[in-house]
mmCIF file of C-alpha atoms in Angstrom:
data_model
loop_
_atom_site.group_PDB
_atom_site.id
_atom_site.type_symbol
_atom_site.label_atom_id
_atom_site.label_comp_id
_atom_site.label_asym_id
_atom_site.label_seq_id
_atom_site.Cartn_x
_atom_site.Cartn_y
_atom_site.Cartn_z
ATOM 1 C CA MET A 1 -66.071 -42.406 12.112
ATOM 2 C CA ASN A 2 -62.697 -43.092 13.696
ATOM 3 C CA LYS A 3 -61.423 -39.864 15.329
ATOM 4 C CA MET A 4 -58.026 -40.068 13.637
ATOM 5 C CA ILE A 5 -59.606 -40.580 10.211
ATOM 6 C CA ALA A 6 -62.063 -37.740 10.858
ATOM 7 C CA THR A 7 -59.186 -35.403 11.707
ATOM 8 C CA LEU A 8 -57.313 -36.481 8.587
ATOM 9 C CA ILE A 9 -60.390 -35.919 6.384
ATOM 10 C CA ASN A 10 -60.803 -32.423 7.815
ATOM 11 C CA GLU A 11 -57.184 -31.648 7.036
ATOM 12 C CA LEU A 12 -57.519 -33.013 3.502
ATOM 13 C CA GLN A 13 -60.556 -30.799 2.914
ATOM 14 C CA ARG A 14 -58.344 -27.759 3.448
ATOM 15 C CA ARG A 15 -55.737 -29.078 1.042
ATOM 16 C CA THR A 16 -55.552 -27.886 -2.564
ATOM 17 C CA PRO A 17 -55.031 -30.892 -4.872
ATOM 18 C CA THR A 18 -52.135 -30.790 -7.302
ATOM 19 C CA ILE A 19 -50.682 -33.207 -9.835
ATOM 20 C CA MET A 20 -49.535 -36.482 -8.296
ATOM 21 C CA ASP A 21 -45.724 -36.768 -8.050
ATOM 22 C CA TYR A 22 -45.405 -33.230 -9.425
ATOM 23 C CA ASP A 23 -42.299 -32.633 -7.306
ATOM 24 C CA LYS A 24 -40.528 -35.447 -9.164
ATOM 25 C CA PHE A 25 -40.870 -33.718 -12.548
ATOM 26 C CA ALA A 26 -37.934 -31.675 -13.828
ATOM 27 C CA GLN A 27 -39.280 -28.200 -14.572
ATOM 28 C CA TYR A 28 -38.293 -26.241 -17.679
ATOM 29 C CA ALA A 29 -39.431 -22.977 -19.241
ATOM 30 C CA VAL A 30 -39.025 -21.639 -22.766
ATOM 31 C CA LEU A 31 -39.852 -18.406 -24.563
ATOM 32 C CA LEU A 32 -41.364 -18.180 -28.021
ATOM 33 C CA PRO A 33 -39.775 -14.869 -29.106
ATOM 34 C CA LEU A 34 -41.714 -12.654 -31.483
ATOM 35 C CA ILE A 35 -39.729 -10.137 -33.521
ATOM 36 C CA GLN A 36 -41.362 -7.051 -35.016
ATOM 37 C CA GLN A 37 -39.759 -5.979 -38.297
ATOM 38 C CA ASP A 38 -41.511 -3.158 -40.120
ATOM 39 C CA ASP A 39 -45.137 -4.277 -40.338
ATOM 40 C CA GLU A 40 -44.497 -8.013 -40.053
ATOM 41 C CA VAL A 41 -44.073 -10.314 -37.062
ATOM 42 C CA PHE A 42 -41.512 -13.110 -37.105
ATOM 43 C CA VAL A 43 -40.786 -16.038 -34.787
ATOM 44 C CA LEU A 44 -37.164 -16.398 -33.709
ATOM 45 C CA PHE A 45 -35.575 -19.838 -33.376
ATOM 46 C CA GLU A 46 -32.222 -21.010 -32.115
ATOM 47 C CA VAL A 47 -29.986 -23.734 -33.529
ATOM 48 C CA ARG A 48 -28.337 -25.438 -30.568
ATOM 49 C CA SER A 49 -24.557 -25.526 -30.438
ATOM 50 C CA LEU A 50 -22.953 -28.636 -31.883
ATOM 51 C CA GLN A 51 -20.828 -28.826 -28.730
ATOM 52 C CA LEU A 52 -23.778 -29.419 -26.418
ATOM 53 C CA ARG A 53 -24.204 -32.881 -24.942
ATOM 54 C CA ARG A 54 -27.984 -32.920 -25.325
ATOM 55 C CA GLN A 55 -29.660 -32.401 -28.702
ATOM 56 C CA PRO A 56 -26.741 -30.716 -30.488
ATOM 57 C CA GLY A 57 -27.688 -28.910 -33.686
ATOM 58 C CA GLU A 58 -31.434 -29.116 -33.054
ATOM 59 C CA ILE A 59 -33.809 -26.201 -33.544
ATOM 60 C CA CYS A 60 -35.394 -24.878 -30.365
ATOM 61 C CA PHE A 61 -36.585 -21.838 -28.433
ATOM 62 C CA PRO A 62 -34.526 -20.092 -25.754
ATOM 63 C CA GLY A 63 -35.082 -21.786 -22.431
ATOM 64 C CA GLY A 64 -33.853 -24.280 -19.914
ATOM 65 C CA LYS A 65 -34.247 -25.854 -16.506
ATOM 66 C CA MET A 66 -35.511 -23.852 -13.557
ATOM 67 C CA ASP A 67 -32.781 -22.820 -11.132
ATOM 68 C CA SER A 68 -33.232 -22.404 -7.393
ATOM 69 C CA CYS A 69 -32.761 -18.657 -7.890
ATOM 70 C CA ASP A 70 -35.810 -18.463 -10.184
ATOM 71 C CA GLN A 71 -39.003 -17.384 -8.455
ATOM 72 C CA SER A 72 -41.217 -18.710 -11.236
ATOM 73 C CA PRO A 73 -41.113 -20.410 -14.651
ATOM 74 C CA ARG A 74 -41.579 -16.942 -16.179
ATOM 75 C CA GLU A 75 -38.307 -15.838 -14.586
ATOM 76 C CA THR A 76 -36.605 -18.938 -15.941
ATOM 77 C CA ALA A 77 -37.779 -18.213 -19.485
ATOM 78 C CA ILE A 78 -36.583 -14.598 -19.276
ATOM 79 C CA ARG A 79 -33.236 -15.471 -17.682
ATOM 80 C CA GLU A 80 -32.454 -18.218 -20.181
ATOM 81 C CA THR A 81 -33.427 -16.010 -23.129
ATOM 82 C CA CYS A 82 -31.183 -13.212 -21.892
ATOM 83 C CA GLU A 83 -28.281 -15.617 -21.352
ATOM 84 C CA GLU A 84 -28.617 -17.337 -24.726
ATOM 85 C CA LEU A 85 -29.354 -14.327 -26.916
ATOM 86 C CA GLY A 86 -27.235 -11.820 -25.027
ATOM 87 C CA ILE A 87 -30.011 -9.294 -24.481
ATOM 88 C CA GLU A 88 -31.317 -7.479 -21.394
ATOM 89 C CA LYS A 89 -34.545 -8.235 -19.532
ATOM 90 C CA GLU A 90 -35.888 -4.860 -20.636
ATOM 91 C CA HIS A 91 -35.660 -6.069 -24.230
ATOM 92 C CA ILE A 92 -38.386 -8.699 -23.628
ATOM 93 C CA THR A 93 -41.931 -7.364 -23.334
ATOM 94 C CA HIS A 94 -45.584 -8.417 -23.428
ATOM 95 C CA ILE A 95 -44.781 -11.823 -21.931
ATOM 96 C CA VAL A 96 -47.781 -14.140 -21.573
ATOM 97 C CA PRO A 97 -47.994 -17.840 -20.629
ATOM 98 C CA LEU A 98 -49.131 -20.602 -22.968
ATOM 99 C CA ASP A 99 -50.427 -24.019 -21.881
ATOM 100 C CA TYR A 100 -47.777 -26.078 -20.133
ATOM 101 C CA ILE A 101 -46.702 -29.500 -21.344
ATOM 102 C CA PHE A 102 -46.113 -32.745 -19.471
ATOM 103 C CA SER A 103 -43.492 -34.808 -21.228
ATOM 104 C CA PRO A 104 -43.513 -38.610 -20.973
ATOM 105 C CA PHE A 105 -39.847 -38.306 -20.054
ATOM 106 C CA GLY A 106 -40.485 -36.818 -16.613
ATOM 107 C CA MET A 107 -40.496 -33.120 -17.497
ATOM 108 C CA VAL A 108 -42.993 -30.301 -17.304
ATOM 109 C CA ILE A 109 -42.349 -27.451 -19.751
ATOM 110 C CA TYR A 110 -43.787 -23.984 -19.256
ATOM 111 C CA PRO A 111 -43.896 -22.084 -22.576
ATOM 112 C CA PHE A 112 -44.266 -18.303 -22.771
ATOM 113 C CA VAL A 113 -44.565 -15.924 -25.684
ATOM 114 C CA GLY A 114 -43.244 -12.374 -25.783
ATOM 115 C CA PHE A 115 -41.766 -9.705 -28.005
ATOM 116 C CA ALA A 116 -37.963 -9.474 -28.072
ATOM 117 C CA ASN A 117 -35.779 -6.594 -29.219
ATOM 118 C CA ILE A 118 -32.688 -8.218 -30.752
ATOM 119 C CA THR A 119 -30.996 -5.145 -32.183
ATOM 120 C CA CYS A 120 -28.173 -5.547 -29.639
ATOM 121 C CA MET A 121 -28.192 -9.358 -29.635
ATOM 122 C CA GLN A 122 -24.918 -11.203 -28.989
ATOM 123 C CA ILE A 123 -25.639 -14.923 -28.991
ATOM 124 C CA ASN A 124 -23.921 -17.161 -26.474
ATOM 125 C CA GLU A 125 -21.904 -19.380 -28.807
ATOM 126 C CA ARG A 126 -21.370 -22.009 -26.110
ATOM 127 C CA GLU A 127 -25.093 -22.802 -26.296
ATOM 128 C CA VAL A 128 -26.311 -21.315 -29.568
ATOM 129 C CA ASN A 129 -24.832 -22.055 -32.979
ATOM 130 C CA ASP A 130 -27.139 -19.741 -34.917
ATOM 131 C CA VAL A 131 -30.525 -18.023 -34.918
ATOM 132 C CA PHE A 132 -33.058 -17.506 -37.680
ATOM 133 C CA THR A 133 -36.561 -16.121 -38.060
ATOM 134 C CA VAL A 134 -39.704 -17.354 -39.777
ATOM 135 C CA PRO A 135 -42.707 -15.140 -40.582
ATOM 136 C CA LEU A 136 -45.537 -15.816 -38.162
ATOM 137 C CA SER A 137 -47.836 -15.790 -41.186
ATOM 138 C CA PHE A 138 -46.129 -18.980 -42.415
ATOM 139 C CA PHE A 139 -47.298 -20.885 -39.343
ATOM 140 C CA LEU A 140 -50.770 -19.374 -39.515
ATOM 141 C CA GLU A 141 -51.108 -20.495 -43.120
ATOM 142 C CA THR A 142 -49.301 -23.853 -42.877
ATOM 143 C CA LYS A 143 -50.515 -26.905 -41.015
ATOM 144 C CA PRO A 144 -47.778 -29.075 -39.520
ATOM 145 C CA LYS A 145 -47.247 -32.636 -40.631
ATOM 146 C CA ILE A 146 -47.964 -34.972 -37.726
ATOM 147 C CA TYR A 147 -46.383 -38.369 -37.177
ATOM 148 C CA ARG A 148 -47.039 -40.837 -34.370
ATOM 149 C CA VAL A 149 -44.351 -42.443 -32.250
ATOM 150 C CA SER A 150 -45.196 -45.565 -30.238
ATOM 151 C CA PHE A 151 -43.571 -46.651 -26.995
ATOM 152 C CA GLU A 152 -43.812 -50.321 -26.151
ATOM 153 C CA PRO A 153 -43.838 -51.258 -22.429
ATOM 154 C CA LYS A 154 -40.829 -53.360 -21.434
ATOM 155 C CA PRO A 155 -40.948 -54.631 -17.833
ATOM 156 C CA GLU A 156 -37.661 -55.276 -16.031
ATOM 157 C CA GLU A 157 -36.369 -58.829 -15.694
ATOM 158 C CA ASP A 158 -37.415 -59.074 -12.033
ATOM 159 C CA PHE A 159 -40.951 -57.783 -12.667
ATOM 160 C CA PRO A 160 -43.427 -59.875 -10.578
ATOM 161 C CA PHE A 161 -45.444 -61.296 -13.476
ATOM 162 C CA ASP A 162 -46.911 -64.015 -11.250
ATOM 163 C CA ASP A 163 -48.646 -61.346 -9.159
ATOM 164 C CA ILE A 164 -50.730 -59.843 -11.974
ATOM 165 C CA PRO A 165 -53.630 -61.306 -14.010
ATOM 166 C CA GLY A 166 -52.327 -62.875 -17.211
ATOM 167 C CA GLY A 167 -48.738 -63.024 -16.009
ATOM 168 C CA ARG A 168 -46.286 -62.675 -18.871
ATOM 169 C CA GLU A 169 -49.228 -62.597 -21.275
ATOM 170 C CA TYR A 170 -50.643 -59.451 -19.661
ATOM 171 C CA ASN A 171 -52.115 -57.154 -22.317
ATOM 172 C CA TRP A 172 -49.862 -54.124 -22.084
ATOM 173 C CA HIS A 173 -51.039 -51.082 -24.009
ATOM 174 C CA PRO A 174 -48.409 -49.144 -25.955
ATOM 175 C CA ARG A 175 -48.343 -45.378 -25.542
ATOM 176 C CA HIS A 176 -48.447 -43.052 -28.503
ATOM 177 C CA MET A 177 -47.065 -39.566 -28.941
ATOM 178 C CA GLU A 178 -47.606 -37.151 -31.810
ATOM 179 C CA GLU A 179 -44.619 -35.325 -33.265
ATOM 180 C CA HIS A 180 -45.254 -32.126 -35.220
ATOM 181 C CA PHE A 181 -43.081 -31.101 -38.180
ATOM 182 C CA TYR A 182 -42.832 -27.775 -40.021
ATOM 183 C CA TYR A 183 -40.635 -27.441 -43.102
ATOM 184 C CA TYR A 184 -39.470 -23.903 -43.884
ATOM 185 C CA LYS A 185 -36.854 -23.518 -46.613
ATOM 186 C CA ASP A 186 -33.914 -25.663 -45.422
ATOM 187 C CA LYS A 187 -35.066 -25.749 -41.796
ATOM 188 C CA VAL A 188 -36.928 -28.597 -40.093
ATOM 189 C CA ILE A 189 -38.788 -27.444 -36.980
ATOM 190 C CA TRP A 190 -40.141 -30.404 -35.063
ATOM 191 C CA GLY A 191 -40.861 -31.938 -31.673
ATOM 192 C CA LEU A 192 -41.892 -29.829 -28.682
ATOM 193 C CA THR A 193 -40.763 -26.661 -30.455
ATOM 194 C CA ALA A 194 -43.153 -27.293 -33.340
ATOM 195 C CA LYS A 195 -45.900 -28.329 -30.925
ATOM 196 C CA ILE A 196 -45.596 -25.044 -29.028
ATOM 197 C CA VAL A 197 -45.730 -23.067 -32.286
ATOM 198 C CA TYR A 198 -48.834 -24.975 -33.363
ATOM 199 C CA HIS A 199 -50.498 -24.399 -29.995
ATOM 200 C CA PHE A 200 -49.746 -20.666 -30.256
ATOM 201 C CA THR A 201 -51.213 -20.429 -33.753
ATOM 202 C CA GLN A 202 -54.317 -22.311 -32.614
ATOM 203 C CA LEU A 203 -54.832 -19.746 -29.854
ATOM 204 C CA ILE A 204 -54.486 -16.934 -32.391
ATOM 205 C CA GLN A 205 -56.974 -18.568 -34.751
ATOM 206 C CA LYS A 206 -59.388 -19.140 -31.871
ATOM 207 C CA GLY A 207 -59.022 -15.495 -30.838
ATOM 208 C CA LYS A 208 -59.973 -14.458 -34.353
ATOM 209 C CA GLY A 209 -63.042 -16.668 -34.179
ATOM 210 C CA GLU A 210 -61.850 -18.873 -37.035
#
């Protein structure tokens, strides 16, 4: 074996593989806040401010993009929750990670779940229009409606069709994505927020052996 290649192989053997192009993904973290009221547990949701440029008025969890000051996605989720709900870090406890999500739009989202004490909450009105809670039991007892969204490939005008088999008649395969929807009273909880809730309830059901 060529000496240079042998050296490279030895170096690669010491390398821990990761996800290809991971550094190009924008990284976000969110918190699924659980609220204990008497003997019942609720899930807290935010309604995004109508003044925001992205997704105004949509229902979501506290969270946002990782900053350079954040040591981990967990820190991002805590910091964003504190900033948006106006609570202290000490008011968020029992924080555990859920499975992370790769979005087809170049994002990786790290969801966490934890208990939040909101007795002294002062929402940041620049980002949050309102908050509301839904009994966790509702999600455990209600299956989401699931709809598929298809994305059709559309090559750019200067795409080198002559260099691929089939040329312009190449058999592109559309991509599909499932969107989850929960309907609670007058609220529509959908998209990644609903998907995270569903994932959380599945973990609970699995833990119960159901």
